[in-house]
C-alpha atoms as a printed R data frame, in Angstrom:
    type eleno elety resid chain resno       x      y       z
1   ATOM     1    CA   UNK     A     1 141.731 94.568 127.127
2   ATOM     2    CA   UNK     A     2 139.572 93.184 124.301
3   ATOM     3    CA   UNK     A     3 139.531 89.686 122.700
4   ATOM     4    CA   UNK     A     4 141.455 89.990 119.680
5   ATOM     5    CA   UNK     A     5 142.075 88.168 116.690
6   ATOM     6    CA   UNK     A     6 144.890 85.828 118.464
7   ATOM     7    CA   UNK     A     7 142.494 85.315 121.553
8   ATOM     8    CA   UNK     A     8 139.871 83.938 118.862
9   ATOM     9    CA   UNK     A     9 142.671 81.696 117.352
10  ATOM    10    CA   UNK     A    10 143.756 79.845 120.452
11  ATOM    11    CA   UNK     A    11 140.135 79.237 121.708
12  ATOM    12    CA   UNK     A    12 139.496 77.760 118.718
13  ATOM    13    CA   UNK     A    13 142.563 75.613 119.682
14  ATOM    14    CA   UNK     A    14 141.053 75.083 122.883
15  ATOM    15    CA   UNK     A    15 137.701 73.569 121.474
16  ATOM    16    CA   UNK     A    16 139.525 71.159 119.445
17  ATOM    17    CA   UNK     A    17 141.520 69.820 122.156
18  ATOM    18    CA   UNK     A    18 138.357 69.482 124.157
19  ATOM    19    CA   UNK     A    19 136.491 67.362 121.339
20  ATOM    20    CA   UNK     A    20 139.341 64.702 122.221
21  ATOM    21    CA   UNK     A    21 137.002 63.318 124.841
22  ATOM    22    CA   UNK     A    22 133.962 63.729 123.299
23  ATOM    23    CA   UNK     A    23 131.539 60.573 124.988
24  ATOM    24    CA   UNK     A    24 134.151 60.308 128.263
25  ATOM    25    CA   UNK     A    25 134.368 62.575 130.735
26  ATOM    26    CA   UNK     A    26 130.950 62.705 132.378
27  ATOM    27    CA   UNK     A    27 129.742 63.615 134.960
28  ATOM    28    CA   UNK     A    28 131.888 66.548 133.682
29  ATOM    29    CA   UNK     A    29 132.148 68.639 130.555
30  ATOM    30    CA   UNK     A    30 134.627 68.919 127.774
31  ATOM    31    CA   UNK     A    31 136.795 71.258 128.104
32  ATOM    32    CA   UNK     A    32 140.644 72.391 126.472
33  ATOM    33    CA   UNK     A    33 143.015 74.427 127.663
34  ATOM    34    CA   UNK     A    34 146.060 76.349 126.082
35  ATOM    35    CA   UNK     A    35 149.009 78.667 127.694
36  ATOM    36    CA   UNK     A    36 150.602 81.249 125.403
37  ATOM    37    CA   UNK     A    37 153.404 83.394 126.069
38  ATOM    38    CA   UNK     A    38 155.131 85.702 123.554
39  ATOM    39    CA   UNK     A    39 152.793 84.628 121.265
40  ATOM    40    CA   UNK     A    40 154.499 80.989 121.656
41  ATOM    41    CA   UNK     A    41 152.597 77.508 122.898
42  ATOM    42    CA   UNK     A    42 153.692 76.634 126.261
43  ATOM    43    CA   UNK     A    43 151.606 74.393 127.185
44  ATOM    44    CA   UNK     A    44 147.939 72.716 126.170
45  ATOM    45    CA   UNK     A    45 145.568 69.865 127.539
46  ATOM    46    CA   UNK     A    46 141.919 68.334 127.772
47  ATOM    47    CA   UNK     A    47 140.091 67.016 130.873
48  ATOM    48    CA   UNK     A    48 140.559 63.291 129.161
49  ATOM    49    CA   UNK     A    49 137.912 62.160 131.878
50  ATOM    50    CA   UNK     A    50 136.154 62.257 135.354
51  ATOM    51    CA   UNK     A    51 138.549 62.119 138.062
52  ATOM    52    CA   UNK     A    52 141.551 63.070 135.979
53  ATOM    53    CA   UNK     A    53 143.333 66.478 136.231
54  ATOM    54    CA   UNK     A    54 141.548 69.119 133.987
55  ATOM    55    CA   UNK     A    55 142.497 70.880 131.054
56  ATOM    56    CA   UNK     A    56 143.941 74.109 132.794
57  ATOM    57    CA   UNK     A    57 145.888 71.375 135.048
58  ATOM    58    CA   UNK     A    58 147.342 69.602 132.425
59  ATOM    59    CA   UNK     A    59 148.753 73.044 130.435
60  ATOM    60    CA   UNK     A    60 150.306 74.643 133.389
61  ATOM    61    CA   UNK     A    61 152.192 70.917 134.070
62  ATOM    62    CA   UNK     A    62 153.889 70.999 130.388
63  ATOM    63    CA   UNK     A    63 154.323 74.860 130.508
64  ATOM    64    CA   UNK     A    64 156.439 74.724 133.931
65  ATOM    65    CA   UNK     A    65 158.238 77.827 134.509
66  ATOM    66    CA   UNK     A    66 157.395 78.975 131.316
67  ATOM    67    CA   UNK     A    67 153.480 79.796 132.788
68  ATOM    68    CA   UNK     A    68 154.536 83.088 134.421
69  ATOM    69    CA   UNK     A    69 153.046 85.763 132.478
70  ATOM    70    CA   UNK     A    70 151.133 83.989 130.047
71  ATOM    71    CA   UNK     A    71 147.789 83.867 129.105
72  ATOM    72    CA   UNK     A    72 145.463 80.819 129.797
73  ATOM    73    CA   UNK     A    73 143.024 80.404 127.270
74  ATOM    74    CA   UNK     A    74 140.302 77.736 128.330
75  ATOM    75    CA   UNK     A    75 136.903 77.017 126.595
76  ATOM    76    CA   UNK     A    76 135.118 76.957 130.446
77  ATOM    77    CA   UNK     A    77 135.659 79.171 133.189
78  ATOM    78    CA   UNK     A    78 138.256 77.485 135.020
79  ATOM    79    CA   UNK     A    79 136.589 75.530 138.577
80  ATOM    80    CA   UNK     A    80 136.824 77.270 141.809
81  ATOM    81    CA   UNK     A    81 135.238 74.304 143.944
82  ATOM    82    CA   UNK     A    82 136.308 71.338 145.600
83  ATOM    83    CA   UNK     A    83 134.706 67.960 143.563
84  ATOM    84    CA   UNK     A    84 136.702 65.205 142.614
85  ATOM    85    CA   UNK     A    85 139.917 67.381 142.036
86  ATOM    86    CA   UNK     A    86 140.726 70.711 143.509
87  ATOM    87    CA   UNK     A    87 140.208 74.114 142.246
88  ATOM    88    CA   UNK     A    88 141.344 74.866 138.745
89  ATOM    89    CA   UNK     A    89 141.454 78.823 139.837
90  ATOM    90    CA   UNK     A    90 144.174 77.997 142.879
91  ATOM    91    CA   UNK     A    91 146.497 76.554 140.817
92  ATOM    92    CA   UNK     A    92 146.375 78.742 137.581
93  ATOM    93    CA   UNK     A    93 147.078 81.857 140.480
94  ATOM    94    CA   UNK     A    94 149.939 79.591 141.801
95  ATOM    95    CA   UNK     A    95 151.384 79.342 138.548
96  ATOM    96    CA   UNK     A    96 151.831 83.265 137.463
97  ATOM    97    CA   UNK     A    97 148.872 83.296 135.011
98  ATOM    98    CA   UNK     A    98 148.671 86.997 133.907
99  ATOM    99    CA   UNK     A    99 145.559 86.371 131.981
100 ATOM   100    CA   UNK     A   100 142.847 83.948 131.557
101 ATOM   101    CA   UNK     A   101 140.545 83.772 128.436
102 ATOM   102    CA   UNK     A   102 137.696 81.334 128.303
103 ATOM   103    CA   UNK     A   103 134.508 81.317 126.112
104 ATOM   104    CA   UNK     A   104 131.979 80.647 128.432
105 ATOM   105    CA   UNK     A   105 130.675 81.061 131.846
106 ATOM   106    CA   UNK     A   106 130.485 77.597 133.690
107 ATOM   107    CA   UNK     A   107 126.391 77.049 134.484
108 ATOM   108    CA   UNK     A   108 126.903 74.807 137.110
109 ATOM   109    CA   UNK     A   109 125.801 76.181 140.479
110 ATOM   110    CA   UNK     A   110 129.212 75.361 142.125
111 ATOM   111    CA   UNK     A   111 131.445 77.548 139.673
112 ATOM   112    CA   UNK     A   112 128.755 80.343 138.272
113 ATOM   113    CA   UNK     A   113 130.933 82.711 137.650
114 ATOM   114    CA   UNK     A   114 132.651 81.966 141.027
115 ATOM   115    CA   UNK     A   115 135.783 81.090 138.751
116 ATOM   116    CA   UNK     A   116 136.147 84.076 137.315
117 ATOM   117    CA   UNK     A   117 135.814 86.317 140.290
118 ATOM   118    CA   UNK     A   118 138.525 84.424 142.117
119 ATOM   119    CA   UNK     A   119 140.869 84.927 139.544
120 ATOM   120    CA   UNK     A   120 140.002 88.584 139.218
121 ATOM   121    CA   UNK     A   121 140.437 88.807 142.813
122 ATOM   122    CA   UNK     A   122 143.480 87.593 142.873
123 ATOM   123    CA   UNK     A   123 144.764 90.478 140.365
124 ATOM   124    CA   UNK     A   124 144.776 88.395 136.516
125 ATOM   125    CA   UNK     A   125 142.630 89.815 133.561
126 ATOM   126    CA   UNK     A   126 139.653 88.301 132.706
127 ATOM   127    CA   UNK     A   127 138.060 87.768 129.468
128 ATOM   128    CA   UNK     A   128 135.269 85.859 128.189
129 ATOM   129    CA   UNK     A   129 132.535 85.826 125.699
130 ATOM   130    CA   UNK     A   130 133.722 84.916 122.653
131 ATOM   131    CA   UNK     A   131 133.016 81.572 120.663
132 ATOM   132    CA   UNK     A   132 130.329 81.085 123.183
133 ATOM   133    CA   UNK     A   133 127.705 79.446 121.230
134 ATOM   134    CA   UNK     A   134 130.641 77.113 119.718
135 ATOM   135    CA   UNK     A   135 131.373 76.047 123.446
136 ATOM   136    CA   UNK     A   136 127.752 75.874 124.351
137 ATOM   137    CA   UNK     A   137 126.835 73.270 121.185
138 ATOM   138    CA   UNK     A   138 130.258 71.710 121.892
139 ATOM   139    CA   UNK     A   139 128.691 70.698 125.410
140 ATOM   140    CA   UNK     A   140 125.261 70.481 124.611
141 ATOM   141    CA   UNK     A   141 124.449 67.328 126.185
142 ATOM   142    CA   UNK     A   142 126.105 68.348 129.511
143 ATOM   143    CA   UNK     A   143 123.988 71.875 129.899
144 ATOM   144    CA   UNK     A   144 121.109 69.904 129.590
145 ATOM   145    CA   UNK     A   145 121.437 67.363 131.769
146 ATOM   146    CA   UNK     A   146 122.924 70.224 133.868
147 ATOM   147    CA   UNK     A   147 119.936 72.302 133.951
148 ATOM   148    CA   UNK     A   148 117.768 68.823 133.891
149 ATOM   149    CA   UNK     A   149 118.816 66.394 135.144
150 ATOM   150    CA   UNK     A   150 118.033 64.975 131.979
151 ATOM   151    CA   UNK     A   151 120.214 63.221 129.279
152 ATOM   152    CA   UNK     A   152 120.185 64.735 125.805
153 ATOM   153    CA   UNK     A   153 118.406 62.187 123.767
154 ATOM   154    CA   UNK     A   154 119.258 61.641 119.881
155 ATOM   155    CA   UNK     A   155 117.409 59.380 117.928
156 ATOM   156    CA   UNK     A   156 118.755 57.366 114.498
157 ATOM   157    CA   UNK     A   157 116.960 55.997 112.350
158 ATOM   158    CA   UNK     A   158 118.495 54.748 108.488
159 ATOM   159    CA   UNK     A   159 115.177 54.482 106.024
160 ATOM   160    CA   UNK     A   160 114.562 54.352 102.422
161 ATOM   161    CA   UNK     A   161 114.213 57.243 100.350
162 ATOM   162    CA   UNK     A   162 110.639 56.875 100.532
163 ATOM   163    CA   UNK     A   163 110.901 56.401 104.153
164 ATOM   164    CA   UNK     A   164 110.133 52.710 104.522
165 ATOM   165    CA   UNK     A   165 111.974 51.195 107.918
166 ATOM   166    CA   UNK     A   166 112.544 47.679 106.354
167 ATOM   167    CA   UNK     A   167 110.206 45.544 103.013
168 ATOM   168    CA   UNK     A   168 106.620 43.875 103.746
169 ATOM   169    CA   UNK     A   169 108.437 41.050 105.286
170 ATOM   170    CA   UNK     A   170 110.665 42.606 107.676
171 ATOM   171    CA   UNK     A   171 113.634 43.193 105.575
172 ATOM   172    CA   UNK     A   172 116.068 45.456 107.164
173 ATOM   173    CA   UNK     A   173 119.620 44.489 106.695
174 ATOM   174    CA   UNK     A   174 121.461 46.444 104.815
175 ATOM   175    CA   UNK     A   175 119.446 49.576 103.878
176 ATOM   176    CA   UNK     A   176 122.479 51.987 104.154
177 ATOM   177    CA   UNK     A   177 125.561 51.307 102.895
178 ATOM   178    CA   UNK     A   178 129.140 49.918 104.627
179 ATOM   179    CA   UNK     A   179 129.815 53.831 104.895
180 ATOM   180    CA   UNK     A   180 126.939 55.324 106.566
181 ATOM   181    CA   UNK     A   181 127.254 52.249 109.126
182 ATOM   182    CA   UNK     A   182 130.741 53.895 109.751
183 ATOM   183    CA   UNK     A   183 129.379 56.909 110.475
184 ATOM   184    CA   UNK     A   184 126.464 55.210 112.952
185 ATOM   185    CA   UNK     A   185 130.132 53.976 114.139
186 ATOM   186    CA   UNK     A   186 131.540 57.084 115.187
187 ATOM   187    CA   UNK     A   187 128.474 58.557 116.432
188 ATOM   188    CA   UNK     A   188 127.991 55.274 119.028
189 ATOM   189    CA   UNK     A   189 131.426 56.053 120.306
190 ATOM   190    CA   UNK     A   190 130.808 60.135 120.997
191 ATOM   191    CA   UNK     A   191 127.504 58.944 123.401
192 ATOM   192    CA   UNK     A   192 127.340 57.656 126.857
193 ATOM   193    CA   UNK     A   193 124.648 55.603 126.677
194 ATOM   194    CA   UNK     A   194 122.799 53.831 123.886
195 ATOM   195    CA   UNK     A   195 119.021 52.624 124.068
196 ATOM   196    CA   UNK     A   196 117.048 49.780 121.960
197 ATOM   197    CA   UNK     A   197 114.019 48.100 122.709
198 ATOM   198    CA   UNK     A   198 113.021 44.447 123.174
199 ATOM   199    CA   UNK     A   199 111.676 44.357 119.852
200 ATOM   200    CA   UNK     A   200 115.001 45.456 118.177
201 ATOM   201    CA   UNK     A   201 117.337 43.346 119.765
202 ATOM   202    CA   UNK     A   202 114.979 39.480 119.184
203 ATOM   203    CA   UNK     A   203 114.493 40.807 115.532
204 ATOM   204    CA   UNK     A   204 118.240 41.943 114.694
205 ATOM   205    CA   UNK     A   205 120.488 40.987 118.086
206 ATOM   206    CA   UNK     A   206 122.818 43.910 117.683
207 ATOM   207    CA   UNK     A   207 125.927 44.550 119.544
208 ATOM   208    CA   UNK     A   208 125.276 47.772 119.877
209 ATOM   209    CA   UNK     A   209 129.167 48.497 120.244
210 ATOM   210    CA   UNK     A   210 131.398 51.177 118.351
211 ATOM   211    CA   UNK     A   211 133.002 48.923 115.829
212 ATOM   212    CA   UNK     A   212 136.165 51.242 115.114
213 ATOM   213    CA   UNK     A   213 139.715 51.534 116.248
214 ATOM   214    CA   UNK     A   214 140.155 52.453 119.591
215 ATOM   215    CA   UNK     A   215 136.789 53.650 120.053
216 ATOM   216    CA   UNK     A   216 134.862 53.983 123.236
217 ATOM   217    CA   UNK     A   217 131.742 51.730 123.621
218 ATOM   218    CA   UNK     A   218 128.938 53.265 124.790
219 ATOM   219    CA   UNK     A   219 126.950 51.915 127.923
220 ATOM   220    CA   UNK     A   220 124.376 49.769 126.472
221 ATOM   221    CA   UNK     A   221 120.226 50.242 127.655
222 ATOM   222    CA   UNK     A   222 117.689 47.989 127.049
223 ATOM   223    CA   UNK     A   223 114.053 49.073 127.519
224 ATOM   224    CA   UNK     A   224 112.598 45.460 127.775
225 ATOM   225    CA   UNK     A   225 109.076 45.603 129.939
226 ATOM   226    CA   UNK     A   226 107.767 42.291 129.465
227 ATOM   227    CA   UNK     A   227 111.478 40.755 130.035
228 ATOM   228    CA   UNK     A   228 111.302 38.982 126.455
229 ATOM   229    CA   UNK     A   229 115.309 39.068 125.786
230 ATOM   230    CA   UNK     A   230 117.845 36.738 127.017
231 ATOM   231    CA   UNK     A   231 120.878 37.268 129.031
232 ATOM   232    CA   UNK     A   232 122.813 35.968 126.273
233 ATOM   233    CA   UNK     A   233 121.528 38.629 123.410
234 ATOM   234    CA   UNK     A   234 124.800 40.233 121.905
235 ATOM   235    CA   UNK     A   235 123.809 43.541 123.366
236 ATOM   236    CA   UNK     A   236 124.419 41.948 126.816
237 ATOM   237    CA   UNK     A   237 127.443 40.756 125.984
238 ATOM   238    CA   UNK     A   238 129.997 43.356 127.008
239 ATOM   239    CA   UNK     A   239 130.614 43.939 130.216
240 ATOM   240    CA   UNK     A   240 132.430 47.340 130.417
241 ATOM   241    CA   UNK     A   241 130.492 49.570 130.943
242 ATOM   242    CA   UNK     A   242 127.718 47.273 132.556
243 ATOM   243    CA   UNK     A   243 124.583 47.238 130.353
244 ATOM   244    CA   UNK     A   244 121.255 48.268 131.745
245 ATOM   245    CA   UNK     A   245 118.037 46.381 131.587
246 ATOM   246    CA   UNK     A   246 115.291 48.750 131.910
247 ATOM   247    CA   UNK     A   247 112.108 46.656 132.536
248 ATOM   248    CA   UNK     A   248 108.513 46.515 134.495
249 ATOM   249    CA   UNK     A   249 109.393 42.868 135.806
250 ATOM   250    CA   UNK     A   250 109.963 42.790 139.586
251 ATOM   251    CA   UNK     A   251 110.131 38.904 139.552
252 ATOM   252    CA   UNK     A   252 113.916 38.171 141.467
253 ATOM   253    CA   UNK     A   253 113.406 34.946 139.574
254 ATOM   254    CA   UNK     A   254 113.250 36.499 136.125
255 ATOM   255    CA   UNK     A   255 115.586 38.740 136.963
256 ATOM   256    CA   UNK     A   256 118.339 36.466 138.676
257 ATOM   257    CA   UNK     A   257 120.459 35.297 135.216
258 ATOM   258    CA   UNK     A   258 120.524 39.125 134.027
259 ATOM   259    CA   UNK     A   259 122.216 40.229 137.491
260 ATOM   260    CA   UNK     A   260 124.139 36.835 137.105
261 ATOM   261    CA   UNK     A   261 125.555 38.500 134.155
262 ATOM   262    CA   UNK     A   262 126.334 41.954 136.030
263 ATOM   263    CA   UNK     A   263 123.211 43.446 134.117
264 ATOM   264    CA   UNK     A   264 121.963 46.580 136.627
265 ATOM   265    CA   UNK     A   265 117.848 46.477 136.595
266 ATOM   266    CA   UNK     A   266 116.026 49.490 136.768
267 ATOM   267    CA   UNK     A   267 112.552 48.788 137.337
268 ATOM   268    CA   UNK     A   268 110.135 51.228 136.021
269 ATOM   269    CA   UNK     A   269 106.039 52.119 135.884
270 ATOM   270    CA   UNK     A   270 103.860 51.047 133.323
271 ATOM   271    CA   UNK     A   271 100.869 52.583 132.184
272 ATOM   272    CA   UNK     A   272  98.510 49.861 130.307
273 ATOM   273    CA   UNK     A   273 101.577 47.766 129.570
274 ATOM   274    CA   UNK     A   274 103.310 50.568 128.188
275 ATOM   275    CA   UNK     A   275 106.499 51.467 130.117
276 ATOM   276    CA   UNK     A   276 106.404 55.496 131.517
277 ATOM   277    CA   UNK     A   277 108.849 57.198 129.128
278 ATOM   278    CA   UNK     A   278 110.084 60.069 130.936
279 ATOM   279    CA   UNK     A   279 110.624 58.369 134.189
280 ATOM   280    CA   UNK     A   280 112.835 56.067 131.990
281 ATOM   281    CA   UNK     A   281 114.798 58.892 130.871
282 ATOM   282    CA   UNK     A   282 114.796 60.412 134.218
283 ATOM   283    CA   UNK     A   283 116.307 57.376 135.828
284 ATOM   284    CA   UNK     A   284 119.410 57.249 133.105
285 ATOM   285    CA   UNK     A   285 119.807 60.982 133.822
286 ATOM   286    CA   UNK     A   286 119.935 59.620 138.028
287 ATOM   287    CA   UNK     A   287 123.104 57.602 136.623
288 ATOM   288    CA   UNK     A   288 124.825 60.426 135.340
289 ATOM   289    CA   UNK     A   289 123.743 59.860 131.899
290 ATOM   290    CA   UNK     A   290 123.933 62.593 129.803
291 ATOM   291    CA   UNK     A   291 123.944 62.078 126.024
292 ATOM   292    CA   UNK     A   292 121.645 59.267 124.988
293 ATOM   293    CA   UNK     A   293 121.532 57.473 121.651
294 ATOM   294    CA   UNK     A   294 118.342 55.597 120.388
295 ATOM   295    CA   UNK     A   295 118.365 53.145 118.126
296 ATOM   296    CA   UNK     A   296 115.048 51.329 117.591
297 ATOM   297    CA   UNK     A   297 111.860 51.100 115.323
298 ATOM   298    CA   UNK     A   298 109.726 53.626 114.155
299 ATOM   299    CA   UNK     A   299 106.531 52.653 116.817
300 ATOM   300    CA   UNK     A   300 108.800 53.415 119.322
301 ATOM   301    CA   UNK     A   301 110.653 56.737 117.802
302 ATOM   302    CA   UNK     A   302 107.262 57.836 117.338
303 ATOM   303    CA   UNK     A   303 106.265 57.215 120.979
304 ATOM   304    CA   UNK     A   304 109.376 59.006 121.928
305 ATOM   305    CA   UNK     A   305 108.653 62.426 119.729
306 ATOM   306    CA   UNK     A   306 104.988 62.159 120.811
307 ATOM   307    CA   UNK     A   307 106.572 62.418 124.325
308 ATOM   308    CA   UNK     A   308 108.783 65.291 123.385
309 ATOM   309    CA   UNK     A   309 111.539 63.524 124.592
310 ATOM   310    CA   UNK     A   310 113.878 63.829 121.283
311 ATOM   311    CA   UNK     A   311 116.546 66.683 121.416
312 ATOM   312    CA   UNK     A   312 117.912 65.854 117.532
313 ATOM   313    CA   UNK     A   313 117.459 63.195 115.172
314 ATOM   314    CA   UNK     A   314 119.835 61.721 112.864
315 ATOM   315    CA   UNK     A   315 118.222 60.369 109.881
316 ATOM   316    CA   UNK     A   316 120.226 58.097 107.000
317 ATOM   317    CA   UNK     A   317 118.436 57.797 103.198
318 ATOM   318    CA   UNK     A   318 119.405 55.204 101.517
319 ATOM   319    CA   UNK     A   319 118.593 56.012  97.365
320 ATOM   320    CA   UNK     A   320 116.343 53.001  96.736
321 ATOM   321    CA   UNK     A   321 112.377 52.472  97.093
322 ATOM   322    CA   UNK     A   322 110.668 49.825  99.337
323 ATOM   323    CA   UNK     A   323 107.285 50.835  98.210
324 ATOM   324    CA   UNK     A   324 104.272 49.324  99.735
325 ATOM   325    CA   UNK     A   325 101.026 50.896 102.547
326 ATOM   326    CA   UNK     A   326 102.581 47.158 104.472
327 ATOM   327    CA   UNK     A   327 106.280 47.878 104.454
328 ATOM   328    CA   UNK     A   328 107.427 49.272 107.712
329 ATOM   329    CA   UNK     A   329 107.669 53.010 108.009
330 ATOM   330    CA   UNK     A   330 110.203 55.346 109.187
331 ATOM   331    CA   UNK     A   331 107.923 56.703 112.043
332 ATOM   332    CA   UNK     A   332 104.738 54.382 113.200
333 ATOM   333    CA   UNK     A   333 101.904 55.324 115.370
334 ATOM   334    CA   UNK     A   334  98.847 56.891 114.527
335 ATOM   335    CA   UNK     A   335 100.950 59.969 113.365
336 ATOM   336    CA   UNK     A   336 100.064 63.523 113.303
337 ATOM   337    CA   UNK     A   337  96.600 64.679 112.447
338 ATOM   338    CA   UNK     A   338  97.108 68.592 111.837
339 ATOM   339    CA   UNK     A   339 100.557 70.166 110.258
340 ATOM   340    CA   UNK     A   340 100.569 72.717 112.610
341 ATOM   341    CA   UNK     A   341 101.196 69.656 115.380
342 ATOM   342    CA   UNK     A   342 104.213 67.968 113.544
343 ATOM   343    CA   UNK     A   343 107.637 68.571 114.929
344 ATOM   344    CA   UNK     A   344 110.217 70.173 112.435
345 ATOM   345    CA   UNK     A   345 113.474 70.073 112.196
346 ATOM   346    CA   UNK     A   346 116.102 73.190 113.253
347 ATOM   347    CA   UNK     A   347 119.467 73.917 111.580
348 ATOM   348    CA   UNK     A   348 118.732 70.500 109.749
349 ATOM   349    CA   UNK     A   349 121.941 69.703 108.125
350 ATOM   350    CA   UNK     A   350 123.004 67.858 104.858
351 ATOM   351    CA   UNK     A   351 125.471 65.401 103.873
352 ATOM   352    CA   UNK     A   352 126.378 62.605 101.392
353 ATOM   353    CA   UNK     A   353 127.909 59.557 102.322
354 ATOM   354    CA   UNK     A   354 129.247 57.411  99.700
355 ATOM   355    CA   UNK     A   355 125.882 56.844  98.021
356 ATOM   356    CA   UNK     A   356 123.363 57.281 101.095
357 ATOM   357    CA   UNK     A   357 122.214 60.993 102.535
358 ATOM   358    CA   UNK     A   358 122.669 62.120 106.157
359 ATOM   359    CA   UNK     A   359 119.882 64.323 107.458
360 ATOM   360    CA   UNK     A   360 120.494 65.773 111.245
361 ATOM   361    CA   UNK     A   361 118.759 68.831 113.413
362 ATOM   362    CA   UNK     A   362 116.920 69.563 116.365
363 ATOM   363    CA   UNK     A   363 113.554 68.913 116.789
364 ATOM   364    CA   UNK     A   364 111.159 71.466 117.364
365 ATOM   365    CA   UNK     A   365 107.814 70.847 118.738
C-alpha cells in the first residue's frame, strides 16, 4: 500500500504534536504520534520528555480498545530497544496496530531500522518515507549530536543595519526593538543550552533566561577562562538547570564560591590564553547537550566561524546607522582575506519584526 493523501495529512499532525517539546526531551528526539481508525482520531501524543512514555505510548493509552485495526502514524520509527522505557514496537503489536506510518528511519544505532522490521515481523504494514526532510530539520539538532557527539551550535547576534555591534563607546542596549527581544525569547526557550562569554556577562550581566509564559529556561554556559565573573552575575542566578562555568582555572580556591553556588566546572585547555574551542563544544556534547545557543560579541562569533563550529546563525537588523571604523562590529577578528574563504549563508530566510529584520540560515564554509 502507498502513502496517500490522508497518510500525508496525519504526519503532518504528527510533526506538530512533536514541536510541543521542542528544547525538552533530550537525550531523545521529538517525536508525535497519531492512531486513526475509520478515518477517525483515536488517539494522539508527544514524547513530552526523557524518561516519560513516548509518543506511540501515549496514543495507544487514549485510543484503548479503539487501537485494533488502526493505523499508527508516528514521525520516527517507533523504538525496538530497551533505554529508559521499553520498546515502543512491543506495545504498538500488543495493541492490534494494523499499520504503522512514520516519516523517517530512526539513525540511532539501537533502532536502525530494527523498529520497523519487528513490526513487519510481527505481520503490520509498514510505511515510511514521506515528509522525511520535514522530520529530519524538525530534529536537526538531535541527528547531529547523534552522528557527533556534538551539539548543534546557533549563533545570534542583533546589529545595526550597517552592521555595527554597539556605538564608539560601547552602546548596546536597545539596538532591536521590544519585539525582536521576544523573538530572542522564544528562541532561548526551544535550546538546551545557552553560551556567553566573560566579556558579555561584566559588560551587560544578562539573565540569560526565556522571559515568556511558561517557557523553559535553557541551561546556562559560561565560557570564562581567566575566572573574571562573580558567582553572583545574574546569569548564575538560576539554579534549575545548574549553570556551567566553562573555564581554564584549576585553582579549588577560585573555584570554591561557584560550586558553593551549585555551578558544575568544566575545566578546559588553553592555547596562548585562548580557551580550545572544539574541546569546549565537545565537552557540552559529553553532557548530553545537543542544541546550543550563543550569545556573545562579534571577536568571539568570529572565533567561533573561523573554527567552523557554527551550524546557523540568526542575525537581527535593527533600521538605524551607528556609523564609525571605532564602533563595534557585527563580526571582529582580522576577518576574511579572499571571498572565496567567507562562509555564506544556505536557505537564508527573511522576516520583519515590528520594525527590525530577521535574517537566519546555515552556514556554509
Amino acid at each position: 500500500m502507498a502513502i496517500m493523501p490522508d497518510d500525508l495529512h496525519y504526519l503532518r499532525r504528527t510533526l506538530r504534536l512533536a514541536r510541543r517539546a521542542i528544547g525538552r526531551t533530550a537525550p531523545n528526539p521529538l517525536v508525535g504520534a497519531v492512531l486513526v481508525r475509520d478515518g477517525l482520531v483515536v488517539g494522539e501524543g508527544y514524547h513530552p520528555r526523557a524518561g516519560e512514555p513516548h509518543a506511540e505510548i501515549f496514543a495507544l493509552r487514549a485510543a484503548g480498545e479503539r487501537a485494533r485495526g488502526a493505523t499508527l502514524y508516528v514521525s520516527l520509527e517507533p523504538c525496538a530497544h530497551y533505554g529508559r522505557t521499553p520498546p515502543c514496537t512491543d506495545a504498538v503489536i500488543a495493541g492490534g496496530v494494523c499499520r504503522v506510518v512514520f516519516a523517517s528511519l530512526d539513525p540511532n544505532p539501537l533502532v536502525a531500522g530494527a523498529g520497523m522490521t519487528a513490526l513487519r515481523r510481527a505481520g503490520i504494514t509498514v510505511e515510511f518515507g514521506a515528509l522525511t526532510k520535514e522530520e529530519q530539520r524538525l530534529n536537526e539538532a538531535w541527528r547531529h549530536w547523534m552522528a557527533t557527539g556534538l551539539p548543534f551550535v546557533t549563533v545570534k547576534l542583533a546589529a545595526s543595519l550597517d552592521g555595527k555591534l554597539a556605538t564608539r563607546t560601547g552602546e548596546s542596549q536597545w539596538i532591536t526593538g521590544e519585539a525582536a527581544r521576544r523573538d530572542v525569547h522564544r528562541l532561548r526557550a526551544t535550546q538546551h543550552a545557552i553560551l556567553t562569554t566573560a566579556a558579555t556577562v561584566l559588560a551587560d550581566n544578562p539573565a540569560l533566561t526565556a522571559r515568556l509564559p511558561g517557557a523553559r529556561d535553557p541551561r546556562r554556559v559560561i565560557l570564562d577562562s581567566r575566572l573574571r565573573t562573580a558567582p553572583d552575575a545574574h546569569v548564575y542566578a538560576v539554579s534549575i538547570p545548574a549553570p556551567l562555568l566553562v573555564t581554564a582555572v584549576t585553582d579549588d580556591t577560585r573555584l570554591a564560591p561557584f560550586r558553593a553556588c551549585g555551578i558544575e566546572v568544566i575545566t578546559v585547555p588553553v592555547t596562548d590564553g585562548v580557551p580550545e574551542l572544539p574541546a569546549v563544544i565537545a565537552a557540552l556534547g559529553a553532557r548530553e547537550i545537543q542544541s546550543l545557543l550563543v550569545e556573545c560579541g562579534g571577536t568571539f562569533a568570529a572565533a567561533l566561524l573561523a573554527a567552523r563550529l557554527v551550524h546557523k546563525l540568526r542575525l537581527y537588523f535593527a533600521p538605524l546607522l551607528i556609523g564609525g571604523c571605532t564602533a563595534v562590529p557585527l563580526l571582529g577578528g582580522a576577518g576574511i582575506a579572499h571571498l572565496v574563504d567567507a562562509p555564506r549563508l544556505r536557505e537564508a530566510t527573511w522576516k520583519k519584526i515590528d520594525e527590525d529584520w530577521r535574517v537566519e540560515g546555515y552556514v556554509d564554509f
